[in-house]
Coordinates of C-alpha atoms in Angstrom, one line a residue:
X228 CA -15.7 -19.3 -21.7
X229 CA -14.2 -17.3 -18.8
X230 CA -12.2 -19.8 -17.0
X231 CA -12.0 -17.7 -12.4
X232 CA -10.0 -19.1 -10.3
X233 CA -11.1 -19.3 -6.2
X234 CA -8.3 -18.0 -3.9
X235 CA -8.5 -20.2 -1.1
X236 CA -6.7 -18.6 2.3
X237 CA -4.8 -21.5 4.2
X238 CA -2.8 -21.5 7.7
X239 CA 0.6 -23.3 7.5
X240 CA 2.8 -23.7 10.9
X241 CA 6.0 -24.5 9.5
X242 CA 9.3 -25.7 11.7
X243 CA 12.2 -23.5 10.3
X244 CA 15.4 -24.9 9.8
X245 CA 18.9 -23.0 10.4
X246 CA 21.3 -21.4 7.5
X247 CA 24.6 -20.8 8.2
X248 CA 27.2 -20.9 5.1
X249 CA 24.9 -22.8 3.4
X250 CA 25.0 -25.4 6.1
X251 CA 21.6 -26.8 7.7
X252 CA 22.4 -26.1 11.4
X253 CA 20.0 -27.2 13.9
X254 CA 20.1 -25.6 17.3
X255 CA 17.5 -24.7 20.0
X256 CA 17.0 -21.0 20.9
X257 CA 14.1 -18.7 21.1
X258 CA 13.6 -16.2 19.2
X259 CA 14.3 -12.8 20.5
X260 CA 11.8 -9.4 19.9
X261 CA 12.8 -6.5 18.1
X262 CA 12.2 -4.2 20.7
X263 CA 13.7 -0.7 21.5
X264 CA 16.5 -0.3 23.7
X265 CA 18.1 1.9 25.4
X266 CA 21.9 1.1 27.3
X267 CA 22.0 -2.2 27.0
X268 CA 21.4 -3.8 23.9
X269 CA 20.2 -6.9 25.3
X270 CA 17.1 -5.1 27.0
X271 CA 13.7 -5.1 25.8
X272 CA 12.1 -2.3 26.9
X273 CA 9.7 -0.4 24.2
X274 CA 10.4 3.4 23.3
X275 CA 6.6 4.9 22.9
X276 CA 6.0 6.1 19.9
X277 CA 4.7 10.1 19.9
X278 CA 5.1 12.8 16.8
X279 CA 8.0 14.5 16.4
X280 CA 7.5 18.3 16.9
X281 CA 9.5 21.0 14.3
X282 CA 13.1 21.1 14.9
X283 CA 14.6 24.0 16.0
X284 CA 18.4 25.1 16.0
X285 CA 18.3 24.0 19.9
X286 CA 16.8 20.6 18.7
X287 CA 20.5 19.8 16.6
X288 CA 22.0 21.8 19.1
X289 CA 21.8 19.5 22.0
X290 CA 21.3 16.4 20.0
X291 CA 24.6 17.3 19.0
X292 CA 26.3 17.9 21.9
X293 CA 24.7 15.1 23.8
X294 CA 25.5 12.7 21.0
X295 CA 28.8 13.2 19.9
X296 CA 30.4 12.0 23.3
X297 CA 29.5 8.7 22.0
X298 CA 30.5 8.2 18.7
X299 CA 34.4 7.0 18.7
X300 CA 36.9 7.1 15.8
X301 CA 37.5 3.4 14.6
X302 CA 41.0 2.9 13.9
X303 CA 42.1 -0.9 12.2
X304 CA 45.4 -2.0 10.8
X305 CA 46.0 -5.2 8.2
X306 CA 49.0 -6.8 7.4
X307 CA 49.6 -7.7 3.9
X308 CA 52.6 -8.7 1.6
X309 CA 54.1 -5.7 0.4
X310 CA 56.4 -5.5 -2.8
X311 CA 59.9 -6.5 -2.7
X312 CA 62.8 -3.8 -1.7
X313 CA 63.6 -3.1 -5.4
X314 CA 67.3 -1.9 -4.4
X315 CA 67.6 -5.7 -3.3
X316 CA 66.5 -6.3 -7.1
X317 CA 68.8 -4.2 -8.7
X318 CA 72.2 -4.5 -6.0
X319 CA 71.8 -7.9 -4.7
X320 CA 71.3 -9.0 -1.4
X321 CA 74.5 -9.4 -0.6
X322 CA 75.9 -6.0 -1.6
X323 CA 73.1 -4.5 0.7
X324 CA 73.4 -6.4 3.8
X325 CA 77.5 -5.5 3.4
X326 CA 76.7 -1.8 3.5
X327 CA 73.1 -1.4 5.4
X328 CA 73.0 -4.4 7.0
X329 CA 70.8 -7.3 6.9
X330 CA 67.7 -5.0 7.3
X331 CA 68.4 -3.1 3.9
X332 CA 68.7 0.9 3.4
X333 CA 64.8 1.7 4.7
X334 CA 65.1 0.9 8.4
X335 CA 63.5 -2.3 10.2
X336 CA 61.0 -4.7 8.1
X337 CA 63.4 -4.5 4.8
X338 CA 64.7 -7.7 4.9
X339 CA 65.2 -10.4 2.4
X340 CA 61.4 -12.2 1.9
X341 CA 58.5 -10.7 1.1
X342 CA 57.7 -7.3 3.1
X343 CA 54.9 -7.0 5.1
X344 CA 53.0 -3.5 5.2
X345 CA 50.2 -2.5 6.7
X346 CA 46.8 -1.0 5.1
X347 CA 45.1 1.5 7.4
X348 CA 41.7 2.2 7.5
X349 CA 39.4 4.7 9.4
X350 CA 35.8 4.7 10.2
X351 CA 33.4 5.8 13.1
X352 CA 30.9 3.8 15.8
X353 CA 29.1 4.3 18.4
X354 CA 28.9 3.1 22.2
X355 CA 25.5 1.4 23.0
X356 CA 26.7 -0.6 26.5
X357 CA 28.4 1.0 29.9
X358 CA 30.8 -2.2 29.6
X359 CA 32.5 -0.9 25.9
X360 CA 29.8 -2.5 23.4
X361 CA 30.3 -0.2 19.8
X362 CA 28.3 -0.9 17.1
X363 CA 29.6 -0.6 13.9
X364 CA 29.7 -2.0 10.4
X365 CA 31.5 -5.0 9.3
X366 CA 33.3 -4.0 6.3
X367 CA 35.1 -0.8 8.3
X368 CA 37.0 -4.1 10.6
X369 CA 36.9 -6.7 8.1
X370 CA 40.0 -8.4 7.8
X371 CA 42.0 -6.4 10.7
X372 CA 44.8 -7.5 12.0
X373 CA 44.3 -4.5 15.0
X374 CA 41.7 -2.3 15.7
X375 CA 41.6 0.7 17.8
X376 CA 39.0 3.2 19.3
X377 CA 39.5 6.3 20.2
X378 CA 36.6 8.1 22.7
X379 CA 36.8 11.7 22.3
X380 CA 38.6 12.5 25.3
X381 CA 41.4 11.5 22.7
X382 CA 42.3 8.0 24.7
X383 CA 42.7 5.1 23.0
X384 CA 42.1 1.6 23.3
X385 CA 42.5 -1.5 22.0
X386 CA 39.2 -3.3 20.4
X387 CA 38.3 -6.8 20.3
X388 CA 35.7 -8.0 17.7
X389 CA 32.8 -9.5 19.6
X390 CA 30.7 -10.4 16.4
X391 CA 30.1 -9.4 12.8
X392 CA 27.5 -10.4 10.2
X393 CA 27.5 -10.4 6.0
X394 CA 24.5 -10.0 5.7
X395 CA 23.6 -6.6 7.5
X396 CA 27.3 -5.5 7.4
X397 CA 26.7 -5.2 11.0
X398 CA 29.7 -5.7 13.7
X399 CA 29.8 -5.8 17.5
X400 CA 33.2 -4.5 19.2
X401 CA 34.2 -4.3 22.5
X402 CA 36.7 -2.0 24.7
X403 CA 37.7 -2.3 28.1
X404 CA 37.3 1.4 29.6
X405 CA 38.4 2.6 31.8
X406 CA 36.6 5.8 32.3
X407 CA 32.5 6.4 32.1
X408 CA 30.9 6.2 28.6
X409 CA 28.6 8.4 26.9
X410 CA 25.6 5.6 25.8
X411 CA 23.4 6.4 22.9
X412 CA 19.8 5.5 22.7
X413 CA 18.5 2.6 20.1
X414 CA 15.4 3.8 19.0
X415 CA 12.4 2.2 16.5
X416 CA 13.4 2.7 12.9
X417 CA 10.3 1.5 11.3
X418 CA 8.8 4.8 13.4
X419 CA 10.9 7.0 11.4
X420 CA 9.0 8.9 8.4
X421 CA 10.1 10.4 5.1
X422 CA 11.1 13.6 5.6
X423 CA 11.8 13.5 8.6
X424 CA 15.1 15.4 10.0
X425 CA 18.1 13.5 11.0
X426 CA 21.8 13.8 12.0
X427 CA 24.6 12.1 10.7
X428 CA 27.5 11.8 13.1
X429 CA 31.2 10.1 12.0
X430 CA 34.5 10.9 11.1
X431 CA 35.0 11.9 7.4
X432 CA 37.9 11.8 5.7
X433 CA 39.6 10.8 9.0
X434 CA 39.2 14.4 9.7
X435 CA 39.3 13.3 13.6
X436 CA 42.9 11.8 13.8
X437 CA 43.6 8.6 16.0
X438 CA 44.7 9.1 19.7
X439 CA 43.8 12.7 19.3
X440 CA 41.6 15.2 21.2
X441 CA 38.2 16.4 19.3
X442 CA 35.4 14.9 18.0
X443 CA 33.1 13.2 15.3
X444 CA 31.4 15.6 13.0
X445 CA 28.1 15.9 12.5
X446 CA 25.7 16.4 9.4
X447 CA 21.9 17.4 8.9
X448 CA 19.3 15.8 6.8
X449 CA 16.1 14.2 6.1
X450 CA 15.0 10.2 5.1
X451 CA 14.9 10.5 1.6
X452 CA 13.0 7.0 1.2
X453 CA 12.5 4.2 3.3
X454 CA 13.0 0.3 2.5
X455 CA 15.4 0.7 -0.7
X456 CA 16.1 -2.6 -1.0
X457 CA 20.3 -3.0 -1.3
X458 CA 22.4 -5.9 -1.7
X459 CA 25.1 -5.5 1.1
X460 CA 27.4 -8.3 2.0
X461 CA 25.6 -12.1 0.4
X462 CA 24.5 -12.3 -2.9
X463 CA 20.9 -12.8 -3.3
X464 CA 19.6 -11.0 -0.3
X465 CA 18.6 -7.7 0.4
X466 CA 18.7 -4.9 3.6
X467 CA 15.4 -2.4 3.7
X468 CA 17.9 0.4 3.7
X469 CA 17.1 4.2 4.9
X470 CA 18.2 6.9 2.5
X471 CA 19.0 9.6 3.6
X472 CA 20.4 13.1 2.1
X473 CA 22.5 14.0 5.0
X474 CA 26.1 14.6 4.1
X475 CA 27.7 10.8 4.4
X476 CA 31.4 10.4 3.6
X477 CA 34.0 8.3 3.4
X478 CA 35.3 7.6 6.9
X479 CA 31.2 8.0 8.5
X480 CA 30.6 4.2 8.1
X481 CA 29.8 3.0 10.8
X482 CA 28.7 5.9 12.6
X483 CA 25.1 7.0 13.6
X484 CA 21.9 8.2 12.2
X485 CA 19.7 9.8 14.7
X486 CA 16.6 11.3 14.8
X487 CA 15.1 14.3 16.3
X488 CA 14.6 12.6 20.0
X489 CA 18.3 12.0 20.0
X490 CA 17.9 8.3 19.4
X491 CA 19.8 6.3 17.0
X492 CA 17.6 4.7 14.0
X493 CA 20.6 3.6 12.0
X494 CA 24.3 2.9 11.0
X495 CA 25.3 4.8 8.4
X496 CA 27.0 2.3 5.6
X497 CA 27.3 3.4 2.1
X498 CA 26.8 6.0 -0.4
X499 CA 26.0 6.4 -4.3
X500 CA 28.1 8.6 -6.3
X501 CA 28.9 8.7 -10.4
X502 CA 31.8 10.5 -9.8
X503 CA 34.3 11.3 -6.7
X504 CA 34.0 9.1 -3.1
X505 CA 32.3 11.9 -1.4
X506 CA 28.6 12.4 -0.7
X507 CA 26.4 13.6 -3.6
X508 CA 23.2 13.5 -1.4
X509 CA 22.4 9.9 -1.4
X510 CA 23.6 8.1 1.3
X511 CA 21.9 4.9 3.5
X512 CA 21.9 3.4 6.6
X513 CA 21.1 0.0 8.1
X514 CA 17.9 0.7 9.8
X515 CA 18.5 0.6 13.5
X516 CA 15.4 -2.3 13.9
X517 CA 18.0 -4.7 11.7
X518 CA 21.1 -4.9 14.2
X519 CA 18.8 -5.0 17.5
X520 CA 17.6 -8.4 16.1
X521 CA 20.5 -9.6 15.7
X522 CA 22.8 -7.9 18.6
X523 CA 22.1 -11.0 21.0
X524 CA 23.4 -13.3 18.5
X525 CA 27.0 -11.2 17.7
X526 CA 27.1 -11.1 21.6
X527 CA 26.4 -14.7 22.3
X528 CA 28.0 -16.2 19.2
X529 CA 29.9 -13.7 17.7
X530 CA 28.1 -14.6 14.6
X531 CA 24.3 -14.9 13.0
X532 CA 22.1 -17.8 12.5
X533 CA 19.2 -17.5 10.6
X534 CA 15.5 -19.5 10.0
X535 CA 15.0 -21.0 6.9
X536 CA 12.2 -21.9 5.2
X537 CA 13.5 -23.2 1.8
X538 CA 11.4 -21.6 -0.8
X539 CA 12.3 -19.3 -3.6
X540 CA 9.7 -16.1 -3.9
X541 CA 9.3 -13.0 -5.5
X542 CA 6.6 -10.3 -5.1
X543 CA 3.3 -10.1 -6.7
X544 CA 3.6 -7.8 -9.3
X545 CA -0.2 -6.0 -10.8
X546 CA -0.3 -7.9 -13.8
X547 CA 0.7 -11.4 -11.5
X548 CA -2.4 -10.0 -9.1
X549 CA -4.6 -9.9 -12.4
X550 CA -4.0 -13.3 -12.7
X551 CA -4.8 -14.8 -9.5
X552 CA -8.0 -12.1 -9.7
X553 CA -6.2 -10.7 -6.6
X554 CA -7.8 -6.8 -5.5
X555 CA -4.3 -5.7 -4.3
X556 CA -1.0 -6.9 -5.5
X557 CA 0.8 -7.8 -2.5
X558 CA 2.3 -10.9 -1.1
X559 CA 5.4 -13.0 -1.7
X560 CA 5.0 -15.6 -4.8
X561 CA 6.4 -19.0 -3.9
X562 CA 8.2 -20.1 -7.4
X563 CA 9.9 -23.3 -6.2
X564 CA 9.9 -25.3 -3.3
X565 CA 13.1 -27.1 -2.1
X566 CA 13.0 -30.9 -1.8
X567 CA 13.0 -31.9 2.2
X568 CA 12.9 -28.2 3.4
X569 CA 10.5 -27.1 5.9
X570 CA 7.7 -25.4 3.3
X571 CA 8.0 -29.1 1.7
X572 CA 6.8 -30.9 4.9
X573 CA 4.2 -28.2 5.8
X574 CA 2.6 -28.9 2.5
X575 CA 3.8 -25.0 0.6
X576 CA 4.0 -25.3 -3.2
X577 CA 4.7 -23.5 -6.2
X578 CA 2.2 -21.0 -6.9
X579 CA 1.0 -19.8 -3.2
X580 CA 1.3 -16.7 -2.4
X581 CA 1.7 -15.7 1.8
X582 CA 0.3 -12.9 2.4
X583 CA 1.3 -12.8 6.1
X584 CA 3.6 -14.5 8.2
X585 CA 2.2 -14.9 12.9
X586 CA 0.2 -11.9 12.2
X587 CA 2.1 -9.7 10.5
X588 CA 1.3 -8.3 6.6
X589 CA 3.8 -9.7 3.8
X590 CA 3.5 -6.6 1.4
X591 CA 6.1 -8.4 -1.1
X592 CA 9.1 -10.7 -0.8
X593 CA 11.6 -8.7 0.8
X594 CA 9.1 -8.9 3.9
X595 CA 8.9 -11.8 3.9
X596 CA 12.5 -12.8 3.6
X597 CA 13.5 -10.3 6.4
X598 CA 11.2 -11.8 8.7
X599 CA 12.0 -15.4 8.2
X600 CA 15.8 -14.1 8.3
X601 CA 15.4 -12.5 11.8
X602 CA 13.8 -15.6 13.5
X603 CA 15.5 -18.3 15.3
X604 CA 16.7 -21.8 14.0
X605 CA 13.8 -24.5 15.2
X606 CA 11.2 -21.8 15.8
X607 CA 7.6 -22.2 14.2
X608 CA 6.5 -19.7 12.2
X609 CA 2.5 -19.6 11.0
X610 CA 2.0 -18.3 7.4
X611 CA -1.8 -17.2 6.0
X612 CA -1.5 -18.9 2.5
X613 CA -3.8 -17.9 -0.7
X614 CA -4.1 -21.2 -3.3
X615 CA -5.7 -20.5 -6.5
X616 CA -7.3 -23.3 -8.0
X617 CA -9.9 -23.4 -10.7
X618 CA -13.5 -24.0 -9.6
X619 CA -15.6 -22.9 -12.1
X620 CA -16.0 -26.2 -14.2
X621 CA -13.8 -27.3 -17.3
X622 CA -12.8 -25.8 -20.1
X623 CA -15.0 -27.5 -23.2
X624 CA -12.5 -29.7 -25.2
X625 CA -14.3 -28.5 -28.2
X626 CA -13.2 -25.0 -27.1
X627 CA -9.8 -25.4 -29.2
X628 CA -9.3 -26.2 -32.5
X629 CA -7.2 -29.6 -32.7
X630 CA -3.9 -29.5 -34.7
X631 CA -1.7 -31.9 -35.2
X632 CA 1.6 -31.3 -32.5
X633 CA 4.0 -30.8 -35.8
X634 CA 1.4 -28.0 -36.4
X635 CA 1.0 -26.6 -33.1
X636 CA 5.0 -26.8 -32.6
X637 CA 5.9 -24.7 -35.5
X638 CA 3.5 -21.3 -34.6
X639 CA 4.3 -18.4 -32.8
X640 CA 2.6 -18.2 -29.7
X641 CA 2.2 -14.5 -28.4
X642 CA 5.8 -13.8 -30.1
X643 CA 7.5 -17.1 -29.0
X644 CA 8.6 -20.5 -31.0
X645 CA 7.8 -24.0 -28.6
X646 CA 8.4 -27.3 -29.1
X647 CA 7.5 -30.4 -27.1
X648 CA 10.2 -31.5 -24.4
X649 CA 11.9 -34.8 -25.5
X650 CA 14.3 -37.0 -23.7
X651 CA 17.0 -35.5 -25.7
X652 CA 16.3 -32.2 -25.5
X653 CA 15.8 -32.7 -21.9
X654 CA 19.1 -33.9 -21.9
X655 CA 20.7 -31.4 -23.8
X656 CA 19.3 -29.0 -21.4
X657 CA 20.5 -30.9 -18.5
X658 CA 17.0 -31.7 -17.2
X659 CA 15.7 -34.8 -15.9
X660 CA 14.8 -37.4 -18.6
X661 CA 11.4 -37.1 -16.5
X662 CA 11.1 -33.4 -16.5
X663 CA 7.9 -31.9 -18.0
X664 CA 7.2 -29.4 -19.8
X665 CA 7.6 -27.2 -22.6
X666 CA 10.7 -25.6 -24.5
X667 CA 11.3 -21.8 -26.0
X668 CA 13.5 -22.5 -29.3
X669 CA 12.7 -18.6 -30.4
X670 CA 11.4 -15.7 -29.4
X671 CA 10.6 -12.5 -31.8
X672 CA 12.2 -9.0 -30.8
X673 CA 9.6 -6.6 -29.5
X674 CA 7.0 -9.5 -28.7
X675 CA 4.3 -9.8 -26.0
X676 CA 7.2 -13.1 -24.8
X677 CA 9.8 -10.7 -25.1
X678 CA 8.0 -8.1 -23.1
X679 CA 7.3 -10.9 -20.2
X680 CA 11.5 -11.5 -20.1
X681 CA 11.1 -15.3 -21.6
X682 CA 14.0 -16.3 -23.6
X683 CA 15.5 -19.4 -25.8
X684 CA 16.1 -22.5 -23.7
X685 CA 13.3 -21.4 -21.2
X686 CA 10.9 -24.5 -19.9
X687 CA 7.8 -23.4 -19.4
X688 CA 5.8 -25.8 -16.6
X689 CA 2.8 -24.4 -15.8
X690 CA 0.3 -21.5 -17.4
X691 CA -2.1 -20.2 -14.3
X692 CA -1.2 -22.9 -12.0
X693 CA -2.0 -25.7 -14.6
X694 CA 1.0 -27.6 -15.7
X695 CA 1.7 -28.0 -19.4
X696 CA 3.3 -31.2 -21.0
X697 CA 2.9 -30.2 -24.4
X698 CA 2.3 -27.5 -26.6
X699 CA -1.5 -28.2 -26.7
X700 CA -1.5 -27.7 -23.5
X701 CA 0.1 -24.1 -23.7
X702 CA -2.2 -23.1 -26.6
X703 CA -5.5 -24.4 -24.5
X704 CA -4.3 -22.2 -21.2
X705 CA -3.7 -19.3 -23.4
X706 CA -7.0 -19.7 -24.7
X707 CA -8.5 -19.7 -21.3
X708 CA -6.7 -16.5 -19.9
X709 CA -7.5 -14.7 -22.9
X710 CA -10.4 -13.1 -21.4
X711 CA -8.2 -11.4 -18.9
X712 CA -5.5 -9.9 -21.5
X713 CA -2.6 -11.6 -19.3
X714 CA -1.2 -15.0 -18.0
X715 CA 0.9 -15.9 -15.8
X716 CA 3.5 -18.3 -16.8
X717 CA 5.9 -20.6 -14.5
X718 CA 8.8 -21.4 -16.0
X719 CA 12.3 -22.9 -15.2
X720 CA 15.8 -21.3 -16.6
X721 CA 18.8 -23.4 -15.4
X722 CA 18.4 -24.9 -11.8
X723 CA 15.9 -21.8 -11.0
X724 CA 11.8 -21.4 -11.2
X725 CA 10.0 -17.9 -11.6
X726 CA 7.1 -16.5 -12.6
X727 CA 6.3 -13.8 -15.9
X728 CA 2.9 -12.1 -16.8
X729 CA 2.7 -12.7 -20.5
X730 CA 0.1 -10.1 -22.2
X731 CA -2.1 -11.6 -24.3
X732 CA -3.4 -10.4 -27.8

């Protein structure tokens, strides 16, 4: 008998919590839009969106020329422990200080502890605020002892950090100038478009040298691809990154990424090479649309605090969608639930999928997880929920052929070995005497259970949403998704819950 299952759409408000270092942080302040700005990166006014017409030569021309004004040279200076004077080594401190002097033979610093040197580092930014607000990313200051800015009149001055954030690898600075300031326009990256012409503008190579006359230089492209999800700063999460194919170098983080209206729709950040640190046509930026969310905060706070929900997902894959009978994959899959978080009270569980979040489509996880990320601590947040549940009456107990459990334990069951969960085995694996569920002791090479990623010590808990105690249980849910060639299987590995398809023969 064909088992269905009914997807049943559900609204959830849900209260988010703050996460800061792990910390639950609550604190009252609204959320701000992502909005396009122009100056001042606290405004909120919208940039219309309208096509882009052909570029010509004029178009980078005076893109160029307009632009470049206001991208600065980003100058930062760490002191570290150097290595010890090795003439002190080998003549003795004494015997030095007698003939150079307490200082030693290489000038001032050389004396008897530890030397202190200091690492240098170059990369670029860009002024979005007439006060001396530059963008730029957070690993080109991180750590610095100093940093300096030089505009491209050639003066320099000395920068304070305003702000900075992991996550994004975004960072606020702040001059005090003393002369007017070429602004660059903040405009909407989710308008830009795959193959689309941009400009990269930095300083490669530290080809523009500190306190120096000149400029930034500037590089042609197109958006390669848009949303390639990259790991940036915190383990675990993931920036919707722009690639792009415009020449970025070492030296250009931090710099922008313009489009054809002259209007910034990203910080340019890293690059992917197999050989040399220099640009092999694969370069990315952190979309524009991600630091305007977050600019108030760095401003504010100097730091980022983010809503929480306290679920793990992952996104609906085809052969997940075939399972929950879904016409489109899409949608973030809710795999666990944390105990006391804010899905917990708002009644979310294992096994829904949200498939929007106030309005807005969830396409797969990373949507999700941006969003969520982006709001404020204490803001409510409603989710459109789908809940499969069975509905189509019970599958006939007659339907499987009774074996004893010994029997049932010992087959292979689409290319993997089970056995029943025990108290000791539960405590060998570190789980709750409690815990239910069912153990993988073996799984055969080139199996459908090898195919779906499942592995020995795996605890499977549930089999299309119904949980399984026993291996029975397994074997009768198998039996019932049969008809659609797949299942999808729950399962816990270590502290963490996810979801597999497992084909079905």
């Amino acid at each position: 008998m064909n088992t269905r299952t009914r997807t049943i759409a559900s609204f959830f408000s849900v209260a988010m919590a703050a996460m800061l270092l792990g910390a639950v942080v609550t604190t009252q302040m609204r959320p701000q839009p992502a909005l396009a700005r122009s100056a001042d990166p606290a405004a909120a006014a919208a940039i219309p969106a309208r096509p882009l017409g052909p570029p010509t030569l004029e178009t980078f021309r005076d893109i160029a020329h307009g632009a470049t004004p206001g991208v600065v040279n980003i100058n930062t200076k760490k002191l570290v422990k150097g290595q010890r004077n090795p003439f002190r080594d080998f003549f003795g401190d004494d015997m030095l200080d007698r003939f150079f002097g307490p200082q030693g033979p290489q000038g001032q610093g050389q004396g008897r502890g530890p030397e202190m040197e200091a690492q240098r580092s170059l990369g670029s930014g860009f002024v979005v605020d007439k006060d001396g607000y530059i963008l730029t990313n957070r690993h080109v200051i991180e750590g610095a002892d100093q940093i300096s800015v030089t505009l491209a009149s050639g003066r320099t001055y000395d920068a304070k950090l305003v702000g900075k954030d992991a996550r994004t690898d975004v960072a606020l600075i702040k001059i005090e100038p003393k002369e007017p300031l070429t602004i660059l326009n903040l405009g909407n990256s989710d308008q830009a478009d795959v193959g689309e012409w941009v400009m990269a503008i930095g300083n490669p190579f530290g080809l523009w040298a500190d306190g120096q006359v000149g400029g930034p230089s500037v590089t042609v492209g197109v958006v390669s691809y848009k949303g390639r999800g990259l790991t940036l700063g915190v383990r675990g999460t993931a920036v919707d990154m722009i690639q792009t194919d415009a020449s970025i170098n070492p030296g250009n983080s931090g710099g922008p990424l313009l489009n054809t209206r002259g209007e910034v729709i990203g910080i340019n950040t890293m690059i992917i090479t197999n050989g040399p640190q220099q640009s092999s046509g694969v370069g990315f930026a952190v979309p524009i649309n991600v630091a305007k969310e977050i600019l108030p905060q760095l401003r504010t706070r100097g730091r980022v605090i983010r809503g929480w929900l306290g679920v793990n997902i992952q996104s609906v894959t085809e052969a997940l969608a075939r399972t929950y009978h879904m016409k489109e994959a899409k949608g973030a899959l809710i795999s666990d639930v944390t105990e006391g978080s804010p899905a917990e009270k708002a009644g979310l569980r294992p096994d829904d999928i949200v498939v929007a979040v106030d309005g807005r489509e969830v396409r797969d996880n990373s949507d999700l997880t941006s969003y969520i990320a982006s709001r404020a601590p204490d803001t409510t947040v409603h989710l459109k929920v789908m809940r499969a549940g069975s509905d189509l009456g019970t599958f006939p107990e007659e339907g499987v052929a009774r074996e004893s459990r010994s029997e049932s334990e010992g087959r292979s069951h689409q290319g993997m070995t089970l056995q029943n969960l025990t108290p000791e085995l539960a405590a060998e694996l570190q789980l709750p005497r409690s815990f239910k569920g069912v153990v993988v002791t073996q799984v055969e090479a080139g199996s459908n259970a090898e195919d779906a990623g499942l592995q020995r010590g795996d605890v499977i808990v549930s089999i299309n949403g119904e949980n399984v105690d026993d291996v029975h249980e397994v074997e009768k849910e198998l039996v019932k998704a049969k008809s659609d060639g797949v299942a999808r299987v729950r399962f816990r590995r270590g502290n963490l819950y996810t979801f597999t398809t497992l084909k079905l023969d």
